[in-house]
C-alpha positions as a printed Julia matrix, in Angstrom:
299×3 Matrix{Float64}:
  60.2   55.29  131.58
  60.58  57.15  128.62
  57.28  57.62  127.61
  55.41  57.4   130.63
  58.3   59.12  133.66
  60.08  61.99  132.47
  62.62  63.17  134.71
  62.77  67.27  134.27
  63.94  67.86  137.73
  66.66  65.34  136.93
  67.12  66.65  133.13
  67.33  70.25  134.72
  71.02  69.19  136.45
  72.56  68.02  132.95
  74.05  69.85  130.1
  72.01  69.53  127.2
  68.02  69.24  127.98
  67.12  72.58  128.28
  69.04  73.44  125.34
  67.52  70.79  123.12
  64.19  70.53  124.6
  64.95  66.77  124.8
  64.54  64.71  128.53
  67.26  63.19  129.73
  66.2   59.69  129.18
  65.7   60.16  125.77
  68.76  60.91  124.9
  68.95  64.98  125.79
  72.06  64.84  127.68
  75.36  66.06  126.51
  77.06  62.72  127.64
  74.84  59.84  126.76
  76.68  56.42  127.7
  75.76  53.42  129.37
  78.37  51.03  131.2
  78.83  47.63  132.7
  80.73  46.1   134.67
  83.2   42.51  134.27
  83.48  40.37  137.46
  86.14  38.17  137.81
  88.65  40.11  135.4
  91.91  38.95  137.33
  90.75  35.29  137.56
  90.09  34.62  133.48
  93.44  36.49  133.14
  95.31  33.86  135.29
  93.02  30.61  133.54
  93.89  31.91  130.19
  97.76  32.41  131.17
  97.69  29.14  132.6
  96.36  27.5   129.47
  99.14  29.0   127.66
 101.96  28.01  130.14
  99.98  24.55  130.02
 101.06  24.58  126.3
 104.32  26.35  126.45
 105.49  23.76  129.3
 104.53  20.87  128.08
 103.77  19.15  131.7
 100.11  18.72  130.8
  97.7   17.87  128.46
  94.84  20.46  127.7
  92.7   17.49  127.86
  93.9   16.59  131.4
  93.46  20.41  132.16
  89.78  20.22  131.2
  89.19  16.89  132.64
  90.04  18.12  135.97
  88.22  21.22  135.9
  85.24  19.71  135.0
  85.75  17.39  137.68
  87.07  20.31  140.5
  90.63  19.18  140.74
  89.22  16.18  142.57
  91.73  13.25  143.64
  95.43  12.93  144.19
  96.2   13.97  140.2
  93.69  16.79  140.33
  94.67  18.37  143.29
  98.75  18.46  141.94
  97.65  19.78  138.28
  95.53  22.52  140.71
  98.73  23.64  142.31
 100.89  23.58  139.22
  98.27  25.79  137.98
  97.56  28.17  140.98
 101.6   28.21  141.31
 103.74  27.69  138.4
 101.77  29.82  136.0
 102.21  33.69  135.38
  99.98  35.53  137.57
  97.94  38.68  136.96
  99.71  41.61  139.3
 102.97  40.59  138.05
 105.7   42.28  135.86
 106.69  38.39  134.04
 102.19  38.58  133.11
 102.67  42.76  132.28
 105.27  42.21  130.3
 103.73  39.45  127.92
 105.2   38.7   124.27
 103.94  39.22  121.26
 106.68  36.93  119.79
 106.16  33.65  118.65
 109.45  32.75  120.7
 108.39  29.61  123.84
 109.61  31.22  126.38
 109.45  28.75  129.95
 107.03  29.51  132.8
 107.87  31.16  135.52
 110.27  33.5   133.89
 110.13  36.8   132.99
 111.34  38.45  129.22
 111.46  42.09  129.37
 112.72  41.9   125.46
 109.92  40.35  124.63
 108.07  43.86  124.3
 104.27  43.65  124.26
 101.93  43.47  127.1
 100.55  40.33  128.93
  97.27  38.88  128.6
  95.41  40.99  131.15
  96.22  44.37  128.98
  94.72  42.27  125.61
  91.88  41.49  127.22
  90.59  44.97  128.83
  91.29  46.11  125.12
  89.13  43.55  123.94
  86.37  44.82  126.49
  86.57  47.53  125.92
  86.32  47.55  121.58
  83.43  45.03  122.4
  81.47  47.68  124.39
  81.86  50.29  122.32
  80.29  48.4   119.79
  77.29  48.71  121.14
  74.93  51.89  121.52
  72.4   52.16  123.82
  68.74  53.39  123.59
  69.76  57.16  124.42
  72.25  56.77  121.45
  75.24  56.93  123.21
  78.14  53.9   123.56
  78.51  51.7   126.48
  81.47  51.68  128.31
  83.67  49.29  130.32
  84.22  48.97  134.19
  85.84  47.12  136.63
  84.18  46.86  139.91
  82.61  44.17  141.99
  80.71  45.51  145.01
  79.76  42.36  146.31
  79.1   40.46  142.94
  82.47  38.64  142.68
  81.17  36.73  145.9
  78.05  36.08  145.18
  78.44  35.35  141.73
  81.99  33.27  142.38
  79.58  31.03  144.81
  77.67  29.62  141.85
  80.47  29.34  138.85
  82.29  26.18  138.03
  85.83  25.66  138.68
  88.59  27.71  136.15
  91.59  26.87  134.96
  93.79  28.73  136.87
  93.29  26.51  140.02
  90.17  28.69  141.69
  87.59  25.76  142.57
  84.11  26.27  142.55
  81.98  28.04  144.38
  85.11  30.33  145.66
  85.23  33.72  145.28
  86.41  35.86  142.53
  88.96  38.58  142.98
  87.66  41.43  143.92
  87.26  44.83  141.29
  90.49  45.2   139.42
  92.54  43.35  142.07
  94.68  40.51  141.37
  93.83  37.24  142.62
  95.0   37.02  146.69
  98.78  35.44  146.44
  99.16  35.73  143.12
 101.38  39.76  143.65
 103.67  38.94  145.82
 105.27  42.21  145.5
 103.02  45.47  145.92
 105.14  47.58  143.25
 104.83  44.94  140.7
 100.62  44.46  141.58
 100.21  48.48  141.13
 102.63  48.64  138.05
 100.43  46.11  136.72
  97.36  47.54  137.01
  98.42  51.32  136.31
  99.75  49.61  132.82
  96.28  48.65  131.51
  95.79  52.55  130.78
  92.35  54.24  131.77
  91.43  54.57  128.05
  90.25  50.96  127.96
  88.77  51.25  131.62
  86.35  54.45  131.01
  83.61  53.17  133.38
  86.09  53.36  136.39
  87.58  50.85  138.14
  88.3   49.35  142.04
  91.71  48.27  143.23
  91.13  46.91  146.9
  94.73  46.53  149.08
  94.76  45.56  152.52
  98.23  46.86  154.55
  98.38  44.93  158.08
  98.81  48.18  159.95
  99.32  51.54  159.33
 101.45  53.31  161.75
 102.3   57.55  161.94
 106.06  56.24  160.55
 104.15  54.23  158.06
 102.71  57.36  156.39
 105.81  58.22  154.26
 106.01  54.31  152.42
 102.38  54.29  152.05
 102.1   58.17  150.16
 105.08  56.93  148.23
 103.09  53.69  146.67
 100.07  55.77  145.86
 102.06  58.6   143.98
 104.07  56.03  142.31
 101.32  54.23  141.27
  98.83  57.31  139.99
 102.08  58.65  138.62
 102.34  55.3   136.35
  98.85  55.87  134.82
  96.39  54.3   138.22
  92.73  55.15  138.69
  91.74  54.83  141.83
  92.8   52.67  144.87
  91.36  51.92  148.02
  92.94  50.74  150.87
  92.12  48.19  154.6
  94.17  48.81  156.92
  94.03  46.03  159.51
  95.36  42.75  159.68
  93.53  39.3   159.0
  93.95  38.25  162.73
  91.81  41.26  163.97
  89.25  40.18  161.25
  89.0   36.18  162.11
  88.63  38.09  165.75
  86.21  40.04  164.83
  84.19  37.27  163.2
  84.22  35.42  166.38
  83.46  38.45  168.77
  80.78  40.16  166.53
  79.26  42.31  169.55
  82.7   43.43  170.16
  83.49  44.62  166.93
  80.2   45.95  166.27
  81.61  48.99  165.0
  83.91  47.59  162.74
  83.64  49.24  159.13
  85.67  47.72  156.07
  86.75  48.93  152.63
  84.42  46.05  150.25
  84.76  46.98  146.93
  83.79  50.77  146.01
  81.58  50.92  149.27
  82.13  50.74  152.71
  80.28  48.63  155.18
  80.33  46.87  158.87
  81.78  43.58  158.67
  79.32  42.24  161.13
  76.68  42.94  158.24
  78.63  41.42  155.57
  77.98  37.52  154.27
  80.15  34.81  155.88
  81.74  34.29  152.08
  82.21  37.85  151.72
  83.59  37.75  155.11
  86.12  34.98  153.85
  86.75  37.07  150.91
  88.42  40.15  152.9
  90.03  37.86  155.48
  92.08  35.91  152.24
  92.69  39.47  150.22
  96.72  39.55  150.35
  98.24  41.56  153.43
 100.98  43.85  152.7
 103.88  45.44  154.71
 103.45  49.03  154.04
 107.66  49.3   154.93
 108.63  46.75  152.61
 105.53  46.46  149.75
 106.37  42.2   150.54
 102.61  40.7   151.03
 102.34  38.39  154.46
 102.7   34.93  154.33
């Protein structure tokens, strides 16, 4: 492309070209950077706080953690070290995983310590990312930069990856974007806290936070404007919202030619849900349902 397709209509719309003579795809641009993007953020954030509760509790073994991965939480023993895992450990979307500590104090599972100071494993890790990326510079000589959206991806790609440690079996979906694993926030404040505390300097690519509200009445407005200020207020990127409960989507599944018109929020796109995958379909029916009057998520 470089050599061969030029882009001066394209080159034309940037700062920098005409000024340096230089195409766009060579590097002429003011802004040079390249970005990708990391599927399945929340779900290595909850396997790798599960291996540490795993060693803070004491309950299991790592070796009986990786036996029954590698074996998909199979049998009677697998299936109650999956739930201890999916469960018991500190979740992504939470203020006890936000939180973190940077001490060297064992502190038990399940509990949150504010004087612990620090920050939990998921704000390590998109620092991590995002050091990594900027390590790197691309053929235009500019840096690469870190995202966090999914599209589609965290289906598709969730449908061929093994089992993880934090009780997801395979073949299931990732989360979706940014969002914490379905069931794992209880508590809508605490899942946008949580996110709006990993701090848009590591995220520079841009990110997508999916919610799903079950309905979202006129006297619903005031509660729902209140979590989105509170949340960009804290530091949040972007958010995008569903607004329609899981029973009018398992309805619409069965009665596709009358909900033909049906359009959903995916992740960073819209789309009908009638054109959508049956997993991808499963993925927006299990995303977490909050009450927009109390922020609780549906059981």
């Amino acid at each position: 492309h470089e050599k061969i397709a030029p882009s001066p209509l394209l080159s034309a719309l940037f700062d920098g070209p005409l000024d340096k003579g230089v195409d766009l795809v060579s590097g002429g641009a003011v802004y040079n950077s390249s970005g990708a993007t990391n599927i399945g953020f929340a779900d290595v954030v909850d396997s790798l706080n599960a291996i540490e509760c795993v060693f803070e509790d004491g309950k299991y073994t790592m070796k009986e953690v990786i036996d029954a991965v590698e074996n998909n939480f199979e049998g009677d023993t697998g299936e109650g070290l999956r739930l201890y895992l999916s469960e018991k450990t500190r979740k992504y979307g939470t203020l006890e995983e936000t939180v973190g500590s940077k001490s060297k104090k064992t502190r038990k599972c399940g509990t949150s310590d504010e004087t612990a100071g620090g920050k939990g494993i998921s704000c390590e890790l998109v620092k991590f990312l995002h050091k990594t990326y900027q390590g790197y510079t691309n053929n235009r000589k500019g840096k690469y930069r870190s995202s966090f959206w999914s599209m589609t991806n965290h289906s598709g790609q969730g449908k061929i990856t093994h089992a993880l440690p934090n009780g997801r079996k395979a073949g299931e979906f990732f989360a979706s974007g940014i969002t914490p694993v379905a069931g794992a926030a209880k508590n809508l404040t605490e899942c946008l806290n949580a996110v709006a505390a990993l701090g848009g300097d590591n995220m520079p690519g841009g990110i997508a936070l999916n919610i799903k509200f079950m309905k979202l009445d006129e006297d619903d407005i005031k509660n729902f404007c209140a979590f989105i200020e509170g949340y960009f207020a804290n530091g949040g990127l972007q958010i995008q919202f569903n607004t329609m409960s899981n029973k009018k989507l398992r309805e619409a599944r069965k009665k596709p030619k009358e909900y033909r018109d049906l359009l959903v929020r995916v992740s960073g796109y819209s789309a009908y849900f009638n054109d959508l995958t049956d997993h991808m379909k499963d993925e927006l029916i299990k995303r977490a349902e909050y009450d927009v009057q109390t922020g609780k998520q549906e059981e």
